[in-house]
């Protein structure tokens, strides 16, 4: 959050010439972020409705519950059974803002950098490679470290009655936004080749560190009980969002290859940055990590689908 990602954003902004072949990629990136937020909020409302819906079996089992209470041993008659820490259930519920925040971020933020720019260039032709780059840059600046930070601050630190000014301050002081501005401004400066090479090589150090953080969080997942929390956000991320965005782009008359770029980039797995924001803003890292795992697996099935439909 403070070092690795800003270095990556700085290097990417320094290399990207924003006056060339931008097309409509930034506009459709913003549209994708808006769609992702809308779908995430709708999905969250559905989950909360399902969880809070009255259970018809409760009334039927009331007599059995009363019998169990009557037959229960008196307090202190036996030692309390305390599960080990790794088996203890999460204290968060769907009524808690930190869990809601992780759900929203996992549903709308894509891994356009590590995964997107590594996969998409091999699937599209030269004229539209710039669309993938500008999608990634716009998504990181406007989405992940703009809207994403604001939402993380509201759902996370917002639980402590944080003011709107404090939430805005969180966005303005994001290191990656400053790195983007400095990287763009530094394009006119000529640096020694040694410095340029060191900057490019440092980007590749970010990926292993992110994978270590990811591995640490995945090791704490409780199997299916954790993965089932991420089923809906992962599905929204890799299937529903790109399908809706692709339909809009086709309806607007964009070339099919441009639509393919937009669909692939918007359908990338849930962003590593979502886990970083969960750690930084005290959200629910369980959903963040599980969504990354499920959406990464789902990507192996959706890429052939998009190539079949749009290729």
PDB file of C-alpha atoms in Angstrom:
ATOM      1  CA  UNK A   1       0.000   0.000   0.000  1.00  0.00           C
ATOM      2  CA  UNK A   2       2.728   2.467   0.981  1.00  0.00           C
ATOM      3  CA  UNK A   3       5.656   1.292  -1.175  1.00  0.00           C
ATOM      4  CA  UNK A   4       5.082  -1.613  -3.574  1.00  0.00           C
ATOM      5  CA  UNK A   5       1.931  -0.533  -5.419  1.00  0.00           C
ATOM      6  CA  UNK A   6       3.005   3.143  -5.684  1.00  0.00           C
ATOM      7  CA  UNK A   7       6.254   2.021  -7.330  1.00  0.00           C
ATOM      8  CA  UNK A   8       4.273  -0.040  -9.849  1.00  0.00           C
ATOM      9  CA  UNK A   9       1.889   2.857 -10.583  1.00  0.00           C
ATOM     10  CA  UNK A  10       4.798   5.302 -10.935  1.00  0.00           C
ATOM     11  CA  UNK A  11       6.571   3.068 -13.453  1.00  0.00           C
ATOM     12  CA  UNK A  12       3.381   2.437 -15.439  1.00  0.00           C
ATOM     13  CA  UNK A  13       2.469   6.140 -15.549  1.00  0.00           C
ATOM     14  CA  UNK A  14       5.990   7.073 -16.631  1.00  0.00           C
ATOM     15  CA  UNK A  15       5.862   4.615 -19.542  1.00  0.00           C
ATOM     16  CA  UNK A  16       2.336   5.370 -20.770  1.00  0.00           C
ATOM     17  CA  UNK A  17       1.808   8.136 -23.344  1.00  0.00           C
ATOM     18  CA  UNK A  18      -1.755   9.226 -22.717  1.00  0.00           C
ATOM     19  CA  UNK A  19      -2.150  11.168 -25.944  1.00  0.00           C
ATOM     20  CA  UNK A  20      -1.798   8.070 -28.107  1.00  0.00           C
ATOM     21  CA  UNK A  21      -4.613   5.643 -28.958  1.00  0.00           C
ATOM     22  CA  UNK A  22      -6.627   6.265 -25.811  1.00  0.00           C
ATOM     23  CA  UNK A  23      -9.876   5.565 -27.611  1.00  0.00           C
ATOM     24  CA  UNK A  24     -12.882   5.199 -25.340  1.00  0.00           C
ATOM     25  CA  UNK A  25     -11.146   2.857 -22.901  1.00  0.00           C
ATOM     26  CA  UNK A  26     -11.078   5.325 -19.950  1.00  0.00           C
ATOM     27  CA  UNK A  27     -14.778   6.112 -20.412  1.00  0.00           C
ATOM     28  CA  UNK A  28     -15.765   2.454 -20.484  1.00  0.00           C
ATOM     29  CA  UNK A  29     -13.528   1.786 -17.485  1.00  0.00           C
ATOM     30  CA  UNK A  30     -15.519   4.325 -15.480  1.00  0.00           C
ATOM     31  CA  UNK A  31     -18.742   2.751 -16.770  1.00  0.00           C
ATOM     32  CA  UNK A  32     -17.470  -0.667 -15.654  1.00  0.00           C
ATOM     33  CA  UNK A  33     -16.691   0.688 -12.185  1.00  0.00           C
ATOM     34  CA  UNK A  34     -20.182   2.153 -11.921  1.00  0.00           C
ATOM     35  CA  UNK A  35     -21.742  -1.111 -13.071  1.00  0.00           C
ATOM     36  CA  UNK A  36     -19.585  -3.058 -10.644  1.00  0.00           C
ATOM     37  CA  UNK A  37     -20.639  -0.857  -7.748  1.00  0.00           C
ATOM     38  CA  UNK A  38     -24.305  -1.145  -8.686  1.00  0.00           C
ATOM     39  CA  UNK A  39     -24.143  -4.926  -9.066  1.00  0.00           C
ATOM     40  CA  UNK A  40     -22.222  -5.219  -5.793  1.00  0.00           C
ATOM     41  CA  UNK A  41     -24.791  -3.202  -3.851  1.00  0.00           C
ATOM     42  CA  UNK A  42     -27.637  -5.188  -5.415  1.00  0.00           C
ATOM     43  CA  UNK A  43     -25.893  -8.464  -4.593  1.00  0.00           C
ATOM     44  CA  UNK A  44     -25.215  -7.301  -1.049  1.00  0.00           C
ATOM     45  CA  UNK A  45     -28.872  -6.383  -0.586  1.00  0.00           C
ATOM     46  CA  UNK A  46     -29.858  -9.839  -1.842  1.00  0.00           C
ATOM     47  CA  UNK A  47     -27.469 -11.576   0.564  1.00  0.00           C
ATOM     48  CA  UNK A  48     -28.685  -9.541   3.537  1.00  0.00           C
ATOM     49  CA  UNK A  49     -32.310 -10.251   2.606  1.00  0.00           C
ATOM     50  CA  UNK A  50     -31.646 -13.994   2.393  1.00  0.00           C
ATOM     51  CA  UNK A  51     -29.749 -14.018   5.679  1.00  0.00           C
ATOM     52  CA  UNK A  52     -32.406 -12.047   7.564  1.00  0.00           C
ATOM     53  CA  UNK A  53     -35.411 -13.846   6.025  1.00  0.00           C
ATOM     54  CA  UNK A  54     -37.456 -15.645   8.702  1.00  0.00           C
ATOM     55  CA  UNK A  55     -36.746 -19.350   8.980  1.00  0.00           C
ATOM     56  CA  UNK A  56     -39.989 -21.363   8.891  1.00  0.00           C
ATOM     57  CA  UNK A  57     -38.357 -24.207  10.788  1.00  0.00           C
ATOM     58  CA  UNK A  58     -37.793 -21.987  13.825  1.00  0.00           C
ATOM     59  CA  UNK A  59     -41.399 -22.246  15.005  1.00  0.00           C
ATOM     60  CA  UNK A  60     -41.553 -25.978  14.321  1.00  0.00           C
ATOM     61  CA  UNK A  61     -38.434 -26.592  16.392  1.00  0.00           C
ATOM     62  CA  UNK A  62     -39.379 -24.343  19.298  1.00  0.00           C
ATOM     63  CA  UNK A  63     -40.656 -27.251  21.403  1.00  0.00           C
ATOM     64  CA  UNK A  64     -37.500 -29.247  20.743  1.00  0.00           C
ATOM     65  CA  UNK A  65     -35.399 -26.232  21.729  1.00  0.00           C
ATOM     66  CA  UNK A  66     -37.303 -25.889  24.986  1.00  0.00           C
ATOM     67  CA  UNK A  67     -36.718 -29.569  25.745  1.00  0.00           C
ATOM     68  CA  UNK A  68     -33.010 -29.214  25.051  1.00  0.00           C
ATOM     69  CA  UNK A  69     -32.793 -26.238  27.388  1.00  0.00           C
ATOM     70  CA  UNK A  70     -34.626 -28.163  30.097  1.00  0.00           C
ATOM     71  CA  UNK A  71     -32.308 -31.151  29.715  1.00  0.00           C
ATOM     72  CA  UNK A  72     -29.129 -29.071  29.588  1.00  0.00           C
ATOM     73  CA  UNK A  73     -26.718 -29.650  32.502  1.00  0.00           C
ATOM     74  CA  UNK A  74     -26.499 -26.882  35.077  1.00  0.00           C
ATOM     75  CA  UNK A  75     -23.784 -24.257  34.658  1.00  0.00           C
ATOM     76  CA  UNK A  76     -20.390 -25.396  35.865  1.00  0.00           C
ATOM     77  CA  UNK A  77     -21.230 -29.096  35.682  1.00  0.00           C
ATOM     78  CA  UNK A  78     -18.788 -29.590  32.849  1.00  0.00           C
ATOM     79  CA  UNK A  79     -15.880 -27.682  31.435  1.00  0.00           C
ATOM     80  CA  UNK A  80     -16.679 -25.373  28.585  1.00  0.00           C
ATOM     81  CA  UNK A  81     -15.461 -26.572  25.245  1.00  0.00           C
ATOM     82  CA  UNK A  82     -13.369 -23.850  23.654  1.00  0.00           C
ATOM     83  CA  UNK A  83     -12.485 -24.426  19.993  1.00  0.00           C
ATOM     84  CA  UNK A  84      -8.920 -23.769  18.908  1.00  0.00           C
ATOM     85  CA  UNK A  85      -8.285 -20.353  17.321  1.00  0.00           C
ATOM     86  CA  UNK A  86      -8.115 -21.742  13.791  1.00  0.00           C
ATOM     87  CA  UNK A  87     -11.589 -23.270  14.190  1.00  0.00           C
ATOM     88  CA  UNK A  88     -13.209 -20.277  15.826  1.00  0.00           C
ATOM     89  CA  UNK A  89     -15.980 -18.829  13.673  1.00  0.00           C
ATOM     90  CA  UNK A  90     -15.663 -15.317  12.313  1.00  0.00           C
ATOM     91  CA  UNK A  91     -17.209 -12.678  14.553  1.00  0.00           C
ATOM     92  CA  UNK A  92     -18.334 -10.655  11.528  1.00  0.00           C
ATOM     93  CA  UNK A  93     -21.845 -10.931  10.118  1.00  0.00           C
ATOM     94  CA  UNK A  94     -23.511  -9.486   7.025  1.00  0.00           C
ATOM     95  CA  UNK A  95     -24.822  -6.661   9.192  1.00  0.00           C
ATOM     96  CA  UNK A  96     -21.252  -5.475   9.816  1.00  0.00           C
ATOM     97  CA  UNK A  97     -19.831  -2.791   7.544  1.00  0.00           C
ATOM     98  CA  UNK A  98     -16.351  -4.373   7.263  1.00  0.00           C
ATOM     99  CA  UNK A  99     -17.832  -7.519   5.715  1.00  0.00           C
ATOM    100  CA  UNK A 100     -20.075  -5.469   3.427  1.00  0.00           C
ATOM    101  CA  UNK A 101     -17.095  -3.379   2.326  1.00  0.00           C
ATOM    102  CA  UNK A 102     -15.010  -6.398   1.374  1.00  0.00           C
ATOM    103  CA  UNK A 103     -17.978  -7.801  -0.563  1.00  0.00           C
ATOM    104  CA  UNK A 104     -18.366  -4.580  -2.564  1.00  0.00           C
ATOM    105  CA  UNK A 105     -14.646  -4.216  -3.324  1.00  0.00           C
ATOM    106  CA  UNK A 106     -14.303  -7.870  -4.346  1.00  0.00           C
ATOM    107  CA  UNK A 107     -17.256  -7.512  -6.722  1.00  0.00           C
ATOM    108  CA  UNK A 108     -16.091  -4.360  -8.529  1.00  0.00           C
ATOM    109  CA  UNK A 109     -12.268  -4.135  -8.477  1.00  0.00           C
ATOM    110  CA  UNK A 110     -10.301  -6.149 -11.045  1.00  0.00           C
ATOM    111  CA  UNK A 111      -6.730  -7.376 -11.071  1.00  0.00           C
ATOM    112  CA  UNK A 112      -5.972  -5.443 -14.257  1.00  0.00           C
ATOM    113  CA  UNK A 113      -2.255  -5.163 -13.553  1.00  0.00           C
ATOM    114  CA  UNK A 114      -0.658  -8.438 -12.455  1.00  0.00           C
ATOM    115  CA  UNK A 115      -3.159 -10.612 -14.320  1.00  0.00           C
ATOM    116  CA  UNK A 116      -4.865  -8.388 -16.891  1.00  0.00           C
ATOM    117  CA  UNK A 117      -1.778  -6.941 -18.562  1.00  0.00           C
ATOM    118  CA  UNK A 118      -0.140 -10.365 -18.461  1.00  0.00           C
ATOM    119  CA  UNK A 119      -2.994 -12.178 -20.259  1.00  0.00           C
ATOM    120  CA  UNK A 120      -4.883  -9.753 -22.497  1.00  0.00           C
ATOM    121  CA  UNK A 121      -2.001  -8.664 -24.809  1.00  0.00           C
ATOM    122  CA  UNK A 122      -1.647 -12.263 -26.000  1.00  0.00           C
ATOM    123  CA  UNK A 123      -5.359 -12.454 -26.897  1.00  0.00           C
ATOM    124  CA  UNK A 124      -5.891  -9.207 -28.845  1.00  0.00           C
ATOM    125  CA  UNK A 125      -4.193  -7.557 -31.827  1.00  0.00           C
ATOM    126  CA  UNK A 126      -1.843  -4.587 -31.782  1.00  0.00           C
ATOM    127  CA  UNK A 127      -4.278  -1.706 -32.462  1.00  0.00           C
ATOM    128  CA  UNK A 128      -6.208  -2.456 -29.281  1.00  0.00           C
ATOM    129  CA  UNK A 129      -3.315  -3.177 -26.917  1.00  0.00           C
ATOM    130  CA  UNK A 130      -3.437   0.463 -25.868  1.00  0.00           C
ATOM    131  CA  UNK A 131      -7.006  -0.045 -24.682  1.00  0.00           C
ATOM    132  CA  UNK A 132      -5.820  -2.669 -22.206  1.00  0.00           C
ATOM    133  CA  UNK A 133      -3.099  -0.360 -20.845  1.00  0.00           C
ATOM    134  CA  UNK A 134      -5.432   2.623 -20.476  1.00  0.00           C
ATOM    135  CA  UNK A 135      -8.109   0.430 -18.913  1.00  0.00           C
ATOM    136  CA  UNK A 136      -5.575  -0.740 -16.323  1.00  0.00           C
ATOM    137  CA  UNK A 137      -4.281   2.765 -15.570  1.00  0.00           C
ATOM    138  CA  UNK A 138      -7.769   4.278 -15.308  1.00  0.00           C
ATOM    139  CA  UNK A 139      -9.020   1.373 -13.205  1.00  0.00           C
ATOM    140  CA  UNK A 140      -6.133   1.659 -10.742  1.00  0.00           C
ATOM    141  CA  UNK A 141      -6.269   5.441 -10.404  1.00  0.00           C
ATOM    142  CA  UNK A 142     -10.025   6.091 -10.514  1.00  0.00           C
ATOM    143  CA  UNK A 143     -11.256   2.736  -9.239  1.00  0.00           C
ATOM    144  CA  UNK A 144      -8.870   1.059  -6.837  1.00  0.00           C
ATOM    145  CA  UNK A 145      -7.137   4.063  -5.296  1.00  0.00           C
ATOM    146  CA  UNK A 146      -9.928   6.581  -5.815  1.00  0.00           C
ATOM    147  CA  UNK A 147     -13.405   5.147  -5.374  1.00  0.00           C
ATOM    148  CA  UNK A 148     -12.022   1.970  -3.802  1.00  0.00           C
ATOM    149  CA  UNK A 149     -10.197   3.848  -1.047  1.00  0.00           C
ATOM    150  CA  UNK A 150     -13.255   6.000  -0.361  1.00  0.00           C
ATOM    151  CA  UNK A 151     -15.477   2.927  -0.033  1.00  0.00           C
ATOM    152  CA  UNK A 152     -12.906   1.112   2.107  1.00  0.00           C
ATOM    153  CA  UNK A 153     -12.668   4.146   4.376  1.00  0.00           C
ATOM    154  CA  UNK A 154     -16.452   4.415   4.660  1.00  0.00           C
ATOM    155  CA  UNK A 155     -17.097   0.724   5.304  1.00  0.00           C
ATOM    156  CA  UNK A 156     -14.011   0.253   7.484  1.00  0.00           C
ATOM    157  CA  UNK A 157     -12.983   3.349   9.358  1.00  0.00           C
ATOM    158  CA  UNK A 158     -16.495   4.637   8.833  1.00  0.00           C
ATOM    159  CA  UNK A 159     -17.572   2.293  11.621  1.00  0.00           C
ATOM    160  CA  UNK A 160     -15.906   4.736  14.042  1.00  0.00           C
ATOM    161  CA  UNK A 161     -18.163   7.642  13.046  1.00  0.00           C
ATOM    162  CA  UNK A 162     -15.600   9.052  10.652  1.00  0.00           C
ATOM    163  CA  UNK A 163     -16.496  12.342   8.981  1.00  0.00           C
ATOM    164  CA  UNK A 164     -16.711  12.862   5.239  1.00  0.00           C
ATOM    165  CA  UNK A 165     -13.683  15.141   5.483  1.00  0.00           C
ATOM    166  CA  UNK A 166     -11.636  12.311   6.978  1.00  0.00           C
ATOM    167  CA  UNK A 167     -12.799   9.956   4.209  1.00  0.00           C
ATOM    168  CA  UNK A 168     -11.841  12.534   1.572  1.00  0.00           C
ATOM    169  CA  UNK A 169      -8.474  12.951   3.277  1.00  0.00           C
ATOM    170  CA  UNK A 170      -7.930   9.191   3.005  1.00  0.00           C
ATOM    171  CA  UNK A 171      -8.420   9.436  -0.764  1.00  0.00           C
ATOM    172  CA  UNK A 172      -6.249  12.537  -1.238  1.00  0.00           C
ATOM    173  CA  UNK A 173      -3.368  11.045   0.749  1.00  0.00           C
ATOM    174  CA  UNK A 174      -3.317   7.702  -1.104  1.00  0.00           C
ATOM    175  CA  UNK A 175       0.346   7.106  -2.089  1.00  0.00           C
ATOM    176  CA  UNK A 176      -0.601   5.570  -5.439  1.00  0.00           C
ATOM    177  CA  UNK A 177      -2.421   8.712  -6.605  1.00  0.00           C
ATOM    178  CA  UNK A 178       0.647  10.823  -5.874  1.00  0.00           C
ATOM    179  CA  UNK A 179       2.820   8.216  -7.575  1.00  0.00           C
ATOM    180  CA  UNK A 180       0.611   8.413 -10.663  1.00  0.00           C
ATOM    181  CA  UNK A 181       0.922  12.206 -10.806  1.00  0.00           C
ATOM    182  CA  UNK A 182       4.681  12.139 -10.325  1.00  0.00           C
ATOM    183  CA  UNK A 183       5.094   9.353 -12.872  1.00  0.00           C
ATOM    184  CA  UNK A 184       3.100  11.280 -15.477  1.00  0.00           C
ATOM    185  CA  UNK A 185       5.004  14.503 -14.799  1.00  0.00           C
ATOM    186  CA  UNK A 186       8.364  12.718 -14.981  1.00  0.00           C
ATOM    187  CA  UNK A 187       7.840  11.621 -18.592  1.00  0.00           C
ATOM    188  CA  UNK A 188       9.615  14.777 -19.766  1.00  0.00           C
ATOM    189  CA  UNK A 189      12.678  13.994 -17.665  1.00  0.00           C
ATOM    190  CA  UNK A 190      15.517  11.904 -19.048  1.00  0.00           C
ATOM    191  CA  UNK A 191      16.928   9.565 -16.448  1.00  0.00           C
ATOM    192  CA  UNK A 192      20.086   7.453 -16.668  1.00  0.00           C
ATOM    193  CA  UNK A 193      19.438   4.017 -18.129  1.00  0.00           C
ATOM    194  CA  UNK A 194      20.621   2.448 -14.876  1.00  0.00           C
ATOM    195  CA  UNK A 195      17.868   4.250 -12.949  1.00  0.00           C
ATOM    196  CA  UNK A 196      15.247   3.340 -15.553  1.00  0.00           C
ATOM    197  CA  UNK A 197      16.264  -0.327 -15.446  1.00  0.00           C
ATOM    198  CA  UNK A 198      16.207  -0.358 -11.646  1.00  0.00           C
ATOM    199  CA  UNK A 199      12.722   1.161 -11.673  1.00  0.00           C
ATOM    200  CA  UNK A 200      11.425  -1.479 -14.068  1.00  0.00           C
ATOM    201  CA  UNK A 201      13.009  -4.321 -12.117  1.00  0.00           C
ATOM    202  CA  UNK A 202      11.587  -3.051  -8.835  1.00  0.00           C
ATOM    203  CA  UNK A 203       8.073  -3.528 -10.220  1.00  0.00           C
ATOM    204  CA  UNK A 204       8.644  -7.275 -10.324  1.00  0.00           C
ATOM    205  CA  UNK A 205       9.388  -7.278  -6.599  1.00  0.00           C
ATOM    206  CA  UNK A 206       5.827  -6.137  -5.914  1.00  0.00           C
ATOM    207  CA  UNK A 207       4.289  -9.314  -7.301  1.00  0.00           C
ATOM    208  CA  UNK A 208       6.076 -11.796  -4.958  1.00  0.00           C
ATOM    209  CA  UNK A 209       5.287  -9.612  -1.944  1.00  0.00           C
ATOM    210  CA  UNK A 210       1.615  -9.469  -2.950  1.00  0.00           C
ATOM    211  CA  UNK A 211       1.602 -13.244  -3.408  1.00  0.00           C
ATOM    212  CA  UNK A 212       3.097 -13.718   0.067  1.00  0.00           C
ATOM    213  CA  UNK A 213       0.319 -11.594   1.584  1.00  0.00           C
ATOM    214  CA  UNK A 214      -2.204 -13.560  -0.450  1.00  0.00           C
ATOM    215  CA  UNK A 215      -0.730 -16.872   0.711  1.00  0.00           C
ATOM    216  CA  UNK A 216      -0.854 -15.819   4.350  1.00  0.00           C
ATOM    217  CA  UNK A 217      -4.531 -14.971   4.059  1.00  0.00           C
ATOM    218  CA  UNK A 218      -5.413 -18.086   2.068  1.00  0.00           C
ATOM    219  CA  UNK A 219      -3.801 -20.231   4.763  1.00  0.00           C
ATOM    220  CA  UNK A 220      -6.336 -18.844   7.250  1.00  0.00           C
ATOM    221  CA  UNK A 221      -9.406 -19.682   5.189  1.00  0.00           C
ATOM    222  CA  UNK A 222     -11.734 -22.237   6.760  1.00  0.00           C
ATOM    223  CA  UNK A 223     -12.426 -24.307   3.660  1.00  0.00           C
ATOM    224  CA  UNK A 224     -15.956 -24.212   2.322  1.00  0.00           C
ATOM    225  CA  UNK A 225     -17.215 -22.012   5.158  1.00  0.00           C
ATOM    226  CA  UNK A 226     -14.943 -19.246   3.857  1.00  0.00           C
ATOM    227  CA  UNK A 227     -15.305 -19.917   0.139  1.00  0.00           C
ATOM    228  CA  UNK A 228     -19.114 -19.862   0.204  1.00  0.00           C
ATOM    229  CA  UNK A 229     -18.955 -16.250   1.415  1.00  0.00           C
ATOM    230  CA  UNK A 230     -17.203 -15.344  -1.835  1.00  0.00           C
ATOM    231  CA  UNK A 231     -19.395 -17.248  -4.304  1.00  0.00           C
ATOM    232  CA  UNK A 232     -21.581 -14.278  -5.202  1.00  0.00           C
ATOM    233  CA  UNK A 233     -18.880 -11.564  -5.417  1.00  0.00           C
ATOM    234  CA  UNK A 234     -16.647 -13.854  -7.495  1.00  0.00           C
ATOM    235  CA  UNK A 235     -19.532 -14.631  -9.866  1.00  0.00           C
ATOM    236  CA  UNK A 236     -20.406 -10.958 -10.216  1.00  0.00           C
ATOM    237  CA  UNK A 237     -16.763 -10.154 -10.882  1.00  0.00           C
ATOM    238  CA  UNK A 238     -15.798 -12.644 -13.594  1.00  0.00           C
ATOM    239  CA  UNK A 239     -19.166 -13.356 -15.232  1.00  0.00           C
ATOM    240  CA  UNK A 240     -21.979 -10.867 -14.661  1.00  0.00           C
ATOM    241  CA  UNK A 241     -20.030  -7.588 -14.821  1.00  0.00           C
ATOM    242  CA  UNK A 242     -18.124  -8.339 -18.067  1.00  0.00           C
ATOM    243  CA  UNK A 243     -21.294  -9.706 -19.694  1.00  0.00           C
ATOM    244  CA  UNK A 244     -23.255  -6.527 -18.932  1.00  0.00           C
ATOM    245  CA  UNK A 245     -20.380  -4.260 -19.996  1.00  0.00           C
ATOM    246  CA  UNK A 246     -19.917  -6.225 -23.215  1.00  0.00           C
ATOM    247  CA  UNK A 247     -23.608  -5.951 -24.050  1.00  0.00           C
ATOM    248  CA  UNK A 248     -23.489  -2.180 -23.538  1.00  0.00           C
ATOM    249  CA  UNK A 249     -20.349  -1.821 -25.676  1.00  0.00           C
ATOM    250  CA  UNK A 250     -21.802  -3.924 -28.490  1.00  0.00           C
ATOM    251  CA  UNK A 251     -25.026  -1.939 -28.361  1.00  0.00           C
ATOM    252  CA  UNK A 252     -22.978   1.264 -28.643  1.00  0.00           C
ATOM    253  CA  UNK A 253     -21.398  -0.019 -31.861  1.00  0.00           C
ATOM    254  CA  UNK A 254     -17.819  -0.620 -30.727  1.00  0.00           C
ATOM    255  CA  UNK A 255     -15.707  -3.045 -32.809  1.00  0.00           C
ATOM    256  CA  UNK A 256     -15.860  -6.593 -31.500  1.00  0.00           C
ATOM    257  CA  UNK A 257     -12.133  -6.624 -30.759  1.00  0.00           C
ATOM    258  CA  UNK A 258     -12.451  -3.488 -28.640  1.00  0.00           C
ATOM    259  CA  UNK A 259     -15.388  -5.096 -26.846  1.00  0.00           C
ATOM    260  CA  UNK A 260     -13.262  -8.197 -26.250  1.00  0.00           C
ATOM    261  CA  UNK A 261     -10.597  -6.065 -24.542  1.00  0.00           C
ATOM    262  CA  UNK A 262     -13.200  -4.410 -22.309  1.00  0.00           C
ATOM    263  CA  UNK A 263     -14.832  -7.724 -21.421  1.00  0.00           C
ATOM    264  CA  UNK A 264     -11.530  -9.432 -20.646  1.00  0.00           C
ATOM    265  CA  UNK A 265     -10.200  -6.577 -18.514  1.00  0.00           C
ATOM    266  CA  UNK A 266     -13.455  -6.110 -16.593  1.00  0.00           C
ATOM    267  CA  UNK A 267     -13.663  -9.884 -16.072  1.00  0.00           C
ATOM    268  CA  UNK A 268     -10.256 -10.247 -14.463  1.00  0.00           C
ATOM    269  CA  UNK A 269     -10.195 -11.789 -10.950  1.00  0.00           C
ATOM    270  CA  UNK A 270     -10.869  -9.753  -7.839  1.00  0.00           C
ATOM    271  CA  UNK A 271      -7.959  -7.396  -7.261  1.00  0.00           C
ATOM    272  CA  UNK A 272      -5.059  -8.083  -4.912  1.00  0.00           C
ATOM    273  CA  UNK A 273      -5.574  -4.456  -3.946  1.00  0.00           C
ATOM    274  CA  UNK A 274      -8.887  -5.424  -2.375  1.00  0.00           C
ATOM    275  CA  UNK A 275      -6.979  -7.537   0.142  1.00  0.00           C
ATOM    276  CA  UNK A 276      -4.493  -4.715   0.723  1.00  0.00           C
ATOM    277  CA  UNK A 277      -7.339  -2.273   1.352  1.00  0.00           C
ATOM    278  CA  UNK A 278      -8.996  -4.798   3.664  1.00  0.00           C
ATOM    279  CA  UNK A 279      -5.818  -4.939   5.740  1.00  0.00           C
ATOM    280  CA  UNK A 280      -5.278  -1.176   5.708  1.00  0.00           C
ATOM    281  CA  UNK A 281      -8.870  -0.139   6.477  1.00  0.00           C
ATOM    282  CA  UNK A 282      -9.864  -3.015   8.787  1.00  0.00           C
ATOM    283  CA  UNK A 283     -12.361  -4.698   6.485  1.00  0.00           C
ATOM    284  CA  UNK A 284     -12.982  -8.457   6.213  1.00  0.00           C
ATOM    285  CA  UNK A 285      -9.842 -10.092   4.738  1.00  0.00           C
ATOM    286  CA  UNK A 286     -11.580 -13.486   4.662  1.00  0.00           C
ATOM    287  CA  UNK A 287     -13.979 -12.470   1.890  1.00  0.00           C
ATOM    288  CA  UNK A 288     -11.219 -10.584   0.066  1.00  0.00           C
ATOM    289  CA  UNK A 289      -8.890 -13.602  -0.025  1.00  0.00           C
ATOM    290  CA  UNK A 290     -11.632 -16.122  -0.813  1.00  0.00           C
ATOM    291  CA  UNK A 291     -12.937 -13.951  -3.664  1.00  0.00           C
ATOM    292  CA  UNK A 292      -9.468 -13.746  -5.201  1.00  0.00           C
ATOM    293  CA  UNK A 293      -9.109 -17.523  -5.024  1.00  0.00           C
ATOM    294  CA  UNK A 294     -12.541 -18.297  -6.505  1.00  0.00           C
ATOM    295  CA  UNK A 295     -12.452 -15.618  -9.205  1.00  0.00           C
ATOM    296  CA  UNK A 296      -8.970 -16.696 -10.297  1.00  0.00           C
ATOM    297  CA  UNK A 297     -10.242 -20.230 -10.752  1.00  0.00           C
ATOM    298  CA  UNK A 298     -13.344 -18.964 -12.528  1.00  0.00           C
ATOM    299  CA  UNK A 299     -11.191 -17.009 -14.975  1.00  0.00           C
ATOM    300  CA  UNK A 300     -10.013 -20.283 -16.495  1.00  0.00           C
ATOM    301  CA  UNK A 301     -13.606 -20.964 -17.554  1.00  0.00           C
ATOM    302  CA  UNK A 302     -14.696 -17.476 -18.587  1.00  0.00           C
ATOM    303  CA  UNK A 303     -11.778 -16.639 -20.913  1.00  0.00           C
ATOM    304  CA  UNK A 304     -12.707 -19.435 -23.378  1.00  0.00           C
ATOM    305  CA  UNK A 305     -16.326 -18.265 -23.146  1.00  0.00           C
ATOM    306  CA  UNK A 306     -15.488 -14.662 -24.078  1.00  0.00           C
ATOM    307  CA  UNK A 307     -13.181 -15.784 -26.894  1.00  0.00           C
ATOM    308  CA  UNK A 308     -15.934 -18.018 -28.251  1.00  0.00           C
ATOM    309  CA  UNK A 309     -18.519 -15.231 -28.159  1.00  0.00           C
ATOM    310  CA  UNK A 310     -16.354 -12.296 -29.268  1.00  0.00           C
ATOM    311  CA  UNK A 311     -13.205 -13.802 -30.782  1.00  0.00           C
TER     312      UNK A 311
END
